[in-house]
Tab-separated table of C-alpha atoms in Angstrom:
chain	number	residue	atom	x	y	z
A	1	MET	CA	3.343	20.572	74.265
A	2	ILE	CA	2.224	17.091	77.485
A	3	ARG	CA	0.874	20.661	79.613
A	4	ALA	CA	-1.239	22.128	76.914
A	5	PHE	CA	-3.049	19.028	75.731
A	6	ARG	CA	-2.942	17.756	79.871
A	7	ALA	CA	-5.946	21.129	79.856
A	8	ASN	CA	-6.912	20.664	77.251
A	9	ALA	CA	-7.345	16.272	76.514
A	10	ARG	CA	-10.809	16.565	77.057
A	11	ASP	CA	-10.861	18.985	73.410
A	12	HIS	CA	-8.794	16.159	71.473
A	13	ARG	CA	-11.211	12.656	72.748
A	14	ALA	CA	-11.934	13.367	68.388
A	15	SER	CA	-8.771	14.072	67.178
A	16	VAL	CA	-6.640	11.727	69.105
A	17	LEU	CA	-9.369	8.901	67.939
A	18	VAL	CA	-9.224	10.603	63.962
A	19	SER	CA	-5.657	10.243	64.260
A	20	ALA	CA	-5.666	6.360	65.701
A	21	LEU	CA	-8.240	5.752	62.623
A	22	SER	CA	-5.778	7.515	59.895
A	23	SER	CA	-2.570	5.714	61.413
A	24	ALA	CA	-4.951	2.127	61.663
A	25	PHE	CA	-6.124	2.641	58.145
A	26	GLY	CA	-2.466	2.796	57.137
A	27	VAL	CA	-0.935	-0.231	58.794
A	28	ALA	CA	-4.071	-2.421	58.058
A	29	LEU	CA	-3.992	-1.327	54.503
A	30	LEU	CA	-0.347	-2.466	54.145
A	31	ALA	CA	-0.108	-5.389	55.230
A	32	CYS	CA	-3.656	-6.379	53.563
A	33	THR	CA	-2.004	-5.398	50.603
A	34	ASN	CA	0.433	-7.573	51.156
A	35	VAL	CA	-1.569	-10.206	51.833
A	36	LEU	CA	-3.547	-9.235	48.490
A	37	GLY	CA	0.094	-10.021	46.898
A	38	ALA	CA	0.770	-12.956	47.760
A	39	TYR	CA	-3.074	-14.160	47.182
A	40	ILE	CA	-2.576	-13.353	44.215
A	41	ALA	CA	0.913	-14.411	42.876
A	42	ALA	CA	-0.936	-17.849	44.015
A	43	SER	CA	-3.889	-17.202	41.830
A	44	PRO	CA	-4.081	-17.672	38.143
A	45	MET	CA	-3.788	-13.994	37.700
A	46	GLY	CA	-0.807	-13.721	39.521
A	47	ALA	CA	0.741	-14.499	35.809
A	48	HIS	CA	-0.446	-10.912	35.307
A	49	GLY	CA	1.886	-8.493	36.482
A	50	SER	CA	-0.754	-5.159	35.724
A	51	ALA	CA	-3.028	-7.199	38.427
A	52	ARG	CA	-0.346	-7.102	40.821
A	53	PHE	CA	0.626	-3.533	39.787
A	54	ALA	CA	-2.742	-2.174	39.639
A	55	LEU	CA	-3.817	-3.549	43.379
A	56	GLY	CA	-0.672	-1.328	44.217
A	57	LEU	CA	-1.863	1.355	43.690
A	58	VAL	CA	-5.322	0.866	44.109
A	59	ALA	CA	-3.219	1.076	48.152
A	60	GLY	CA	-1.468	4.200	47.991
A	61	ILE	CA	-4.385	5.762	46.699
A	62	PHE	CA	-6.970	4.395	49.401
A	63	PHE	CA	-3.712	5.556	52.041
A	64	VAL	CA	-3.474	8.096	50.848
A	65	ILE	CA	-7.667	9.593	50.491
A	66	ALA	CA	-7.271	8.136	54.364
A	67	VAL	CA	-4.280	10.596	55.525
A	68	PHE	CA	-6.075	13.029	53.293
A	69	VAL	CA	-9.509	12.782	55.090
A	70	GLY	CA	-8.151	12.723	58.553
A	71	ALA	CA	-5.457	15.650	57.911
A	72	ILE	CA	-9.448	17.374	56.677
A	73	VAL	CA	-10.948	16.264	60.193
A	74	THR	CA	-7.990	17.371	62.702
A	75	THR	CA	-8.280	20.622	60.599
A	76	ASN	CA	-11.700	21.095	60.960
A	77	THR	CA	-11.618	19.903	64.779
A	78	PHE	CA	-8.583	21.837	66.014
A	79	ALA	CA	-10.939	25.018	64.205
A	80	THR	CA	-13.835	24.569	65.980
A	81	VAL	CA	-12.169	24.345	68.881
A	82	ILE	CA	-10.136	27.389	68.935
A	83	ALA	CA	-13.389	28.676	68.166
A	84	GLY	CA	-14.926	28.532	71.762
A	85	ARG	CA	-12.012	29.323	72.630
A	86	THR	CA	-11.544	32.760	71.566
A	87	ARG	CA	-11.892	34.577	75.010
A	88	THR	CA	-9.201	31.711	76.720
A	89	ILE	CA	-6.994	32.976	74.226
A	90	ALA	CA	-7.963	36.437	74.289
A	91	LEU	CA	-7.072	36.617	78.288
A	92	MET	CA	-4.321	35.267	77.198
A	93	ARG	CA	-2.836	37.785	75.427
A	94	LEU	CA	-4.184	40.446	77.583
A	95	LEU	CA	-2.393	38.719	79.891
A	96	GLY	CA	0.898	38.940	77.633
A	97	SER	CA	1.231	36.602	75.371
A	98	SER	CA	1.328	37.250	72.116
A	99	SER	CA	-0.412	34.971	69.076
A	100	LYS	CA	2.560	33.453	67.520
A	101	THR	CA	2.950	32.130	71.280
A	102	GLN	CA	-0.163	30.976	72.222
A	103	ARG	CA	-0.418	29.388	68.360
A	104	ARG	CA	2.588	27.297	69.473
A	105	SER	CA	1.432	25.806	71.956
A	106	VAL	CA	-2.068	24.788	70.033
A	107	ALA	CA	0.123	23.405	67.495
A	108	GLY	CA	1.512	20.435	70.400
A	109	GLU	CA	-0.868	19.887	71.258
A	110	GLY	CA	-1.780	19.467	67.867
A	111	LEU	CA	1.869	16.623	67.656
A	112	THR	CA	0.249	15.150	70.640
A	113	VAL	CA	-2.056	13.551	70.385
A	114	GLY	CA	-1.000	12.075	67.068
A	115	LEU	CA	2.136	11.241	68.364
A	116	ILE	CA	-0.880	9.439	71.299
A	117	GLY	CA	-2.906	8.627	68.470
A	118	ALA	CA	-1.025	7.366	65.992
A	119	LEU	CA	1.404	4.902	68.071
A	120	THR	CA	-1.675	3.589	69.758
A	121	GLY	CA	-3.547	2.746	66.430
A	122	GLY	CA	-0.172	1.118	64.968
A	123	VAL	CA	-0.380	-1.056	67.315
A	124	VAL	CA	-4.267	-2.794	67.267
A	125	ALA	CA	-3.840	-2.623	63.305
A	126	VAL	CA	-0.459	-5.074	63.372
A	127	VAL	CA	-2.552	-6.543	65.756
A	128	LEU	CA	-5.612	-7.183	63.967
A	129	ALA	CA	-3.634	-7.591	61.110
A	130	LEU	CA	-2.451	-11.286	62.274
A	131	VAL	CA	-5.534	-12.318	63.018
A	132	ALA	CA	-6.688	-11.780	61.269
A	133	VAL	CA	-5.200	-13.219	58.044
A	134	ARG	CA	-4.787	-16.562	60.533
A	135	ALA	CA	-9.141	-15.836	60.506
A	136	PHE	CA	-9.407	-16.179	56.631
A	137	VAL	CA	-7.022	-19.332	56.116
A	138	TRP	CA	-9.441	-21.503	58.803
A	139	TRP	CA	-12.214	-20.027	57.538
A	140	GLY	CA	-10.864	-21.582	54.205
A	141	VAL	CA	-10.727	-17.366	52.428
A	142	LEU	CA	-7.734	-17.598	52.294
A	143	PRO	CA	-5.322	-20.565	50.775
A	144	ASN	CA	-2.538	-20.908	53.392
A	145	VAL	CA	0.242	-20.222	52.633
A	146	LEU	CA	3.947	-17.910	54.109
A	147	TYR	CA	1.532	-13.967	53.950
A	148	PRO	CA	4.469	-10.917	55.049
A	149	VAL	CA	1.794	-9.437	57.584
A	150	VAL	CA	3.683	-6.731	59.346
A	151	THR	CA	7.161	-5.673	57.239
A	152	PRO	CA	8.982	-3.123	57.735
A	153	SER	CA	6.554	-0.407	55.264
A	154	LEU	CA	4.200	-0.842	58.042
A	155	ILE	CA	6.097	2.066	60.498
A	156	ALA	CA	6.139	4.699	57.465
A	157	PRO	CA	1.497	4.706	58.326
A	158	PRO	CA	1.735	6.053	62.406
A	159	VAL	CA	5.126	8.387	61.275
A	160	VAL	CA	3.125	10.051	58.104
A	161	VAL	CA	-0.277	11.143	60.662
A	162	VAL	CA	2.220	12.504	63.528
A	163	LEU	CA	3.134	14.538	60.354
A	164	THR	CA	-0.218	15.128	59.060
A	165	THR	CA	-1.439	15.493	62.286
A	166	TRP	CA	1.102	18.335	63.809
A	167	ALA	CA	0.403	20.162	60.365
A	168	ALA	CA	-3.265	19.989	60.664
A	169	SER	CA	-3.210	21.532	64.391
A	170	TRP	CA	-1.168	24.411	63.046
A	171	ILE	CA	-3.087	25.302	60.009
A	172	GLY	CA	-6.461	24.996	62.101
A	173	SER	CA	-5.368	27.427	64.512
A	174	ARG	CA	-4.268	29.680	62.783
A	175	ARG	CA	-7.121	32.084	63.903
A	176	VAL	CA	-4.946	32.053	67.041
A	177	LEU	CA	-2.696	34.960	64.653
A	178	THR	CA	-6.813	37.583	64.795
A	179	VAL	CA	-7.652	36.969	68.479
A	180	ALA	CA	-7.695	40.380	70.124
A	181	PRO	CA	-7.214	40.456	73.281
A	182	VAL	CA	-10.229	43.455	73.619
A	183	GLU	CA	-11.826	40.258	73.650
A	184	ALA	CA	-11.341	38.426	76.739
A	185	LEU	CA	-14.558	40.549	77.371
A	186	GLY	CA	-16.690	39.272	75.513
A	187	ALA	CA	-18.150	35.695	74.708
A	188	ALA	CA	-16.611	32.919	71.874
A	189	GLN	CA	-17.690	33.434	67.984
A	190	GLU	CA	-17.341	32.306	64.930
A	191	ARG	CA	-15.843	35.307	62.903
A	192	PRO	CA	-18.676	37.522	60.596
A	193	SER	CA	-20.016	36.655	57.495
A	194	ALA	CA	-17.720	38.911	55.313
A	195	ALA	CA	-14.259	38.128	57.242
A	196	VAL	CA	-15.017	34.586	55.028
A	197	ARG	CA	-16.318	35.156	52.682
A	198	SER	CA	-13.305	37.186	51.366
A	199	THR	CA	-11.101	37.204	47.564
A	200	GLY	CA	-8.563	35.354	48.735
A	201	ARG	CA	-10.424	32.713	49.794
A	202	ILE	CA	-12.517	32.683	45.949
A	203	VAL	CA	-9.142	32.913	44.223
A	204	ALA	CA	-7.440	30.031	46.482
A	205	ALA	CA	-10.803	28.034	45.484
A	206	ALA	CA	-10.237	28.875	42.314
A	207	LEU	CA	-6.391	28.374	42.425
A	208	LEU	CA	-7.305	24.926	44.016
A	209	ILE	CA	-10.638	23.317	41.956
A	210	LEU	CA	-9.698	24.273	38.129
A	211	PRO	CA	-6.036	22.620	38.120
A	212	GLY	CA	-7.311	20.028	39.684
A	213	ALA	CA	-10.558	19.248	36.956
A	214	ALA	CA	-8.119	19.915	34.535
A	215	LEU	CA	-5.463	16.670	36.622
A	216	LEU	CA	-8.837	14.931	36.435
A	217	GLY	CA	-9.620	15.087	32.602
A	218	PHE	CA	-6.116	14.323	31.373
A	219	GLY	CA	-5.905	11.864	33.785
A	220	LEU	CA	-8.699	10.272	32.174
A	221	LEU	CA	-7.975	11.234	29.121
A	222	LEU	CA	-4.588	8.727	29.325
A	223	GLY	CA	-6.855	6.232	32.077
A	224	LEU	CA	-8.564	5.817	27.841
A	225	GLY	CA	-5.538	5.115	26.257
A	226	ALA	CA	-6.366	8.459	24.344
A	227	PHE	CA	-2.638	8.777	23.299
A	228	ALA	CA	-1.891	4.922	22.051
A	229	THR	CA	-2.993	6.234	18.878
A	230	SER	CA	-1.802	9.454	18.391
A	231	GLY	CA	2.602	8.503	18.110
A	232	ASN	CA	3.422	9.393	20.878
A	233	ALA	CA	4.834	6.346	21.578
A	234	GLY	CA	6.097	7.930	25.236
A	235	LEU	CA	2.127	9.082	26.367
A	236	ALA	CA	0.554	6.278	25.754
A	237	ASP	CA	3.648	3.918	28.231
A	238	PHE	CA	2.175	6.846	30.614
A	239	GLY	CA	-1.320	5.630	30.210
A	240	ARG	CA	-1.197	3.387	33.040
A	241	PHE	CA	-0.692	5.982	35.458
A	242	GLY	CA	-3.602	8.184	34.038
A	243	VAL	CA	-4.805	6.609	37.274
A	244	LEU	CA	-2.164	8.609	40.001
A	245	ILE	CA	-3.140	12.168	37.784
A	246	ALA	CA	-6.617	11.681	37.936
A	247	MET	CA	-5.872	10.974	42.057
A	248	LEU	CA	-4.091	14.310	42.588
A	249	GLY	CA	-6.437	16.423	40.332
A	250	GLY	CA	-9.481	14.465	42.925
A	251	LEU	CA	-7.713	15.423	46.054
A	252	LEU	CA	-6.799	19.554	44.694
A	253	SER	CA	-10.409	19.484	43.755
A	254	PHE	CA	-12.099	18.416	46.230
A	255	THR	CA	-9.852	20.908	48.728
A	256	GLY	CA	-11.199	23.749	46.035
A	257	VAL	CA	-14.463	22.855	47.141
A	258	ILE	CA	-13.851	22.735	51.104
A	259	VAL	CA	-11.640	25.971	50.974
A	260	ALA	CA	-14.900	27.147	48.965
A	261	ALA	CA	-17.501	25.991	51.790
A	262	PRO	CA	-18.303	28.850	53.303
A	263	LEU	CA	-19.215	30.316	49.574
A	264	PHE	CA	-22.149	28.042	48.625
A	265	LEU	CA	-22.499	25.846	51.777
A	266	PRO	CA	-24.484	28.006	53.199
A	267	ALA	CA	-26.592	29.522	50.103
A	268	VAL	CA	-27.079	25.423	49.686
A	269	LEU	CA	-27.978	25.754	53.304
A	270	ARG	CA	-31.199	27.537	53.587
A	271	GLY	CA	-32.622	26.620	50.048
A	272	VAL	CA	-32.626	23.229	51.843
A	273	GLY	CA	-34.287	25.044	54.722
A	274	LEU	CA	-37.097	26.416	52.941
A	275	LEU	CA	-39.047	23.058	52.621
A	276	PHE	CA	-38.532	22.464	56.508
A	277	GLY	CA	-41.826	24.769	56.768
A	278	ALA	CA	-42.136	28.474	57.391
A	279	GLY	CA	-42.052	28.166	61.025
A	280	ALA	CA	-40.435	29.629	64.211
A	281	ALA	CA	-37.761	27.054	64.240
A	282	GLY	CA	-37.436	25.986	60.751
A	283	ARG	CA	-37.259	30.016	59.581
A	284	LEU	CA	-34.178	30.373	61.867
A	285	ALA	CA	-32.234	27.240	61.482
A	286	ALA	CA	-32.129	28.348	57.351
A	287	ALA	CA	-31.374	31.839	58.992
A	288	ASN	CA	-28.250	30.413	61.181
A	289	ALA	CA	-27.052	28.443	57.881
A	290	VAL	CA	-25.780	32.189	56.289
A	291	ARG	CA	-25.745	34.137	59.718
A	292	ASN	CA	-22.276	31.549	60.330
A	293	PRO	CA	-20.740	30.365	57.400
A	294	GLU	CA	-18.326	29.022	58.573
A	295	ARG	CA	-19.549	27.063	61.433
A	296	SER	CA	-22.060	25.531	59.265
A	297	SER	CA	-19.487	24.453	56.302
A	298	ARG	CA	-17.151	22.695	58.657
A	299	THR	CA	-19.757	20.808	60.271
A	300	ALA	CA	-21.333	19.895	57.136
A	301	ILE	CA	-18.748	19.204	54.709
A	302	GLY	CA	-17.634	16.083	57.494
A	303	LEU	CA	-20.854	14.564	55.980
A	304	VAL	CA	-19.630	15.055	52.562
A	305	ILE	CA	-16.346	13.744	52.861
A	306	GLY	CA	-18.210	11.151	54.927
A	307	VAL	CA	-20.625	9.975	51.233
A	308	THR	CA	-18.601	11.240	48.877
A	309	LEU	CA	-16.196	8.269	50.163
A	310	ILE	CA	-17.807	5.855	50.573
A	311	THR	CA	-20.182	7.445	47.067
A	312	MET	CA	-17.205	6.945	45.345
A	313	PHE	CA	-16.268	2.935	46.337
A	314	VAL	CA	-19.133	2.012	45.650
A	315	VAL	CA	-19.235	3.892	42.850
A	316	ALA	CA	-15.706	2.791	40.860
A	317	THR	CA	-15.858	-0.895	42.136
A	318	GLN	CA	-19.117	-1.378	39.957
A	319	THR	CA	-17.935	0.069	37.493
A	320	TRP	CA	-14.901	-1.647	38.215
A	321	LEU	CA	-16.400	-5.248	37.525
A	322	THR	CA	-18.201	-4.146	34.947
A	323	ILE	CA	-15.245	-3.033	32.693
A	324	ILE	CA	-13.971	-6.196	33.823
A	325	ARG	CA	-16.159	-8.787	32.708
A	326	SER	CA	-16.673	-6.906	29.431
A	327	ALA	CA	-13.550	-7.482	28.649
A	328	ALA	CA	-14.063	-11.155	30.252
A	329	ALA	CA	-16.416	-12.172	27.292
A	330	LYS	CA	-14.182	-10.548	24.494
A	331	ASP	CA	-11.651	-12.646	26.373
A	332	PRO	CA	-12.332	-15.202	29.047
A	333	GLU	CA	-9.183	-17.296	29.241
A	334	LEU	CA	-7.037	-14.342	29.245
A	335	TYR	CA	-10.106	-12.711	32.381
A	336	GLN	CA	-9.928	-16.968	33.810
A	337	GLY	CA	-10.542	-16.212	37.746
A	338	ALA	CA	-10.409	-12.472	37.812
A	339	GLU	CA	-13.687	-11.333	38.216
A	340	ASN	CA	-13.377	-13.765	41.855
A	341	VAL	CA	-10.102	-12.127	42.499
A	342	LEU	CA	-11.036	-8.646	42.377
A	343	THR	CA	-13.684	-9.544	44.619
A	344	VAL	CA	-11.866	-10.596	46.997
A	345	THR	CA	-9.840	-7.114	46.961
A	346	MET	CA	-13.061	-5.552	46.893
A	347	LEU	CA	-13.811	-7.259	49.950
A	348	VAL	CA	-11.163	-6.297	51.732
A	349	PHE	CA	-10.763	-2.942	50.388
A	350	SER	CA	-14.527	-2.526	51.669
A	351	GLY	CA	-13.715	-2.988	55.506
A	352	LEU	CA	-10.887	-1.264	55.106
A	353	VAL	CA	-12.824	2.049	53.898
A	354	GLY	CA	-14.980	1.631	56.309
A	355	PHE	CA	-11.956	2.952	58.578
A	356	SER	CA	-12.142	6.730	56.705
A	357	ALA	CA	-15.701	6.916	57.030
A	358	VAL	CA	-16.208	6.394	60.348
A	359	ILE	CA	-12.791	8.564	60.821
A	360	ALA	CA	-15.518	11.303	58.798
A	361	ALA	CA	-17.966	10.496	61.288
A	362	VAL	CA	-16.009	11.615	64.060
A	363	GLY	CA	-15.196	14.544	62.900
A	364	VAL	CA	-18.944	15.448	62.478
A	365	VAL	CA	-20.781	13.773	65.509
A	366	ASN	CA	-17.456	16.159	66.439
A	367	SER	CA	-18.123	19.455	65.066
A	368	LEU	CA	-22.223	18.700	65.637
A	369	SER	CA	-21.581	18.464	69.335
A	370	LEU	CA	-18.786	21.436	70.369
A	371	SER	CA	-20.571	23.619	67.752
A	372	VAL	CA	-24.254	23.075	69.778
A	373	LEU	CA	-22.475	23.396	73.407
A	374	GLN	CA	-20.815	26.665	71.994
A	375	ARG	CA	-23.668	28.410	71.129
A	376	ARG	CA	-25.106	28.126	75.314
A	377	ARG	CA	-25.387	31.890	75.021
A	378	GLU	CA	-27.016	32.443	72.033
A	379	LEU	CA	-29.804	29.631	72.585
A	380	GLY	CA	-29.922	30.738	75.922
A	381	LEU	CA	-30.586	34.505	74.160
A	382	LEU	CA	-33.900	32.516	72.617
A	383	ARG	CA	-35.171	30.662	75.504
A	384	ALA	CA	-34.587	35.058	77.091
A	385	LEU	CA	-37.267	36.358	74.276
A	386	GLY	CA	-39.441	33.364	74.937
A	387	LEU	CA	-39.194	29.552	72.747
A	388	SER	CA	-39.479	27.524	74.854
A	389	ALA	CA	-37.158	24.187	74.909
A	390	ALA	CA	-39.198	22.167	72.680
A	391	GLN	CA	-38.579	25.194	69.421
A	392	VAL	CA	-34.583	24.992	70.389
A	393	ARG	CA	-34.355	22.080	70.250
A	394	ARG	CA	-36.638	21.743	66.661
A	395	MET	CA	-34.360	24.345	65.712
A	396	ILE	CA	-31.272	22.120	65.908
A	397	LEU	CA	-33.365	20.005	64.331
A	398	ALA	CA	-34.514	20.989	61.455
A	399	GLU	CA	-30.281	22.507	61.282
A	400	SER	CA	-29.179	19.104	61.338
A	401	ALA	CA	-32.193	17.161	58.925
A	402	GLN	CA	-30.701	20.626	56.646
A	403	LEU	CA	-26.569	20.097	57.076
A	404	THR	CA	-27.493	16.003	56.047
A	405	VAL	CA	-30.032	16.695	52.719
A	406	ALA	CA	-26.953	19.097	51.567
A	407	ALA	CA	-24.559	17.158	52.262
A	408	VAL	CA	-25.654	14.066	51.084
A	409	LEU	CA	-26.468	15.789	47.409
A	410	CYS	CA	-23.051	17.330	47.876
A	411	GLY	CA	-21.583	13.928	48.675
A	412	LEU	CA	-22.942	12.180	45.504
A	413	VAL	CA	-22.579	13.972	42.960
A	414	LEU	CA	-18.960	14.041	43.793
A	415	GLY	CA	-18.751	10.866	44.704
A	416	THR	CA	-19.787	9.465	41.337
A	417	LEU	CA	-18.205	12.282	39.501
A	418	TYR	CA	-14.723	10.345	41.978
A	419	GLY	CA	-15.051	7.218	41.511
A	420	TRP	CA	-16.014	6.799	38.186
A	421	ILE	CA	-12.833	8.152	36.183
A	422	GLY	CA	-11.331	5.959	38.731
A	423	ALA	CA	-12.205	3.180	36.901
A	424	GLN	CA	-11.934	4.626	33.342
A	425	THR	CA	-8.949	5.348	34.742
A	426	LEU	CA	-7.767	2.318	36.204
A	427	LEU	CA	-9.205	-0.279	33.382
A	428	GLY	CA	-10.322	1.911	30.954
A	429	GLN	CA	-7.014	0.505	29.076
A	430	LEU	CA	-8.187	-3.293	28.853
A	431	PRO	CA	-9.057	-5.501	25.563
A	432	GLY	CA	-13.306	-4.902	25.626
A	433	GLY	CA	-13.378	-2.097	28.345
A	434	GLY	CA	-13.605	1.174	26.702
A	435	LEU	CA	-15.602	3.553	27.953
A	436	VAL	CA	-18.040	2.990	30.043
A	437	PRO	CA	-21.196	4.952	32.156
A	438	PRO	CA	-21.170	5.108	36.351
A	439	ALA	CA	-22.724	2.170	37.370
A	440	ILE	CA	-24.036	3.057	40.538
A	441	PRO	CA	-25.866	0.606	42.951
A	442	TRP	CA	-29.777	2.591	44.560
A	443	LEU	CA	-29.148	0.301	47.560
A	444	PHE	CA	-26.102	1.459	48.503
A	445	VAL	CA	-27.602	5.006	48.149
A	446	GLY	CA	-30.650	4.240	50.217
A	447	LEU	CA	-28.077	3.309	53.190
A	448	ILE	CA	-26.047	5.819	52.577
A	449	VAL	CA	-28.500	8.486	53.406
A	450	VAL	CA	-30.501	6.742	55.316
A	451	ALA	CA	-27.248	6.059	57.333
A	452	ALA	CA	-26.589	9.982	57.161
A	453	ALA	CA	-29.238	11.138	58.398
A	454	VAL	CA	-29.353	8.678	61.427
A	455	LEU	CA	-25.643	10.217	62.199
A	456	ALA	CA	-25.843	13.780	62.378
A	457	VAL	CA	-29.193	13.989	63.754
A	458	GLY	CA	-28.239	11.125	66.528
A	459	ALA	CA	-25.426	14.142	67.396
A	460	SER	CA	-27.332	16.496	67.272
A	461	VAL	CA	-29.717	15.371	70.168
A	462	ALA	CA	-27.663	14.501	73.334
A	463	PRO	CA	-25.576	18.253	72.891
A	464	THR	CA	-29.018	19.709	72.197
A	465	ARG	CA	-30.738	18.448	76.273
A	466	ARG	CA	-27.681	19.623	78.130
A	467	ALA	CA	-28.027	22.384	75.995
A	468	THR	CA	-31.471	22.976	76.725
A	469	ARG	CA	-31.489	21.442	79.882
A	470	VAL	CA	-29.084	25.304	81.578
A	471	ALA	CA	-31.634	27.953	83.201
A	472	PRO	CA	-31.893	31.642	79.836
A	473	VAL	CA	-30.646	34.133	82.954
A	474	GLU	CA	-27.508	30.994	83.885
A	475	ALA	CA	-27.146	30.381	80.094
A	476	LEU	CA	-26.505	34.667	79.154
A	477	ALA	CA	-23.796	34.954	81.338
A	478	VAL	CA	-20.574	35.227	80.805
A	479	GLU	CA	-18.077	33.173	81.900
């Protein structure tokens, strides 16, 4: 396990970083929840048990989201790495190694990645949490009381990250089972379109999206107190847990979207590609999205995750504030100090949600870089057929631009939907609250679009420059 990791350590730098960030996020989240719990207890809102209950729910939801994002990014990373290692794995098969042995080796690398990343991230997060609490007390942001920062519960996030990283590497390495020894004679390549757009994928996506959407709807109704006057006391009391049901529905439906990504994202990418002109670079970029649906969707989904996360958080935060203000207007005494507590809480969670966004960003950068470098022979062939290095760079830049536009559009729609449902299910039953339209902070949306564009384009510049510096004859050679 250690030997395999050392041999391929360069491939796993991004995965180690993702595991470290996920572990740090979980540890920091629990530590901050402990601190905020003490802060709320000392505030006028401390008398309301619902405030502490809501804090615990939000913290749990963010932790599940962080683990989910980390697992998805790690799975995509390992799948990308395996796509580039096809020829090496096939050669090992040709020498007598079984596919199961090779898959166990890759999964062992994933376990090592998880252990190294989780321990590193956990230790760093504990130190930063202690320093941050002392700094906030010194600045006067937090009152000077005893805060339970370090507790035994902080062990849980690293353990969960190790297990999810190992599971993600096992799932991401499933392609090892399909690598035939004869592929050792060729170059690494992605699976054909027919193998990606399978009936099994369609069925799997439907089995995730449809129940997920149903749970989202049911959780929303519970959160809004739709059953409070139906005479069913059990469902009425269960309404406070509507956000948990909606969260499960969100995870299922979003997983279904990820599974279905190779079915719809290439078409979206090609449609967006038509906006980039009819030149050779633009046409090739649009065609590549459809010709390699697995590669293009795997790269784009990382950006979709990042945009969805940030949009979900800002829309949920603004909608929460709208509901609180509406409720406070009808009963100012009951909600005295509520907005200040919520603002401080959201400021803390704003920093924490950045962890998940960075996790997704690391996945985007890694996927783009590996994708470009693994296409060296393809780029060499285009150079040999007459395309200049500048045209190849424009082609990859056009692909990155298409990816950005398509991913941002999908992420904004999904993030707005999930954020609004999350806010409604958590606070919809407040007196004076009720159903409100989603509050969309357009300034943040604009910043998201700009940041996504810079990330996607910037991530492709360095690997493209390295790939196009290689002479066409050298790039076409089979190593």
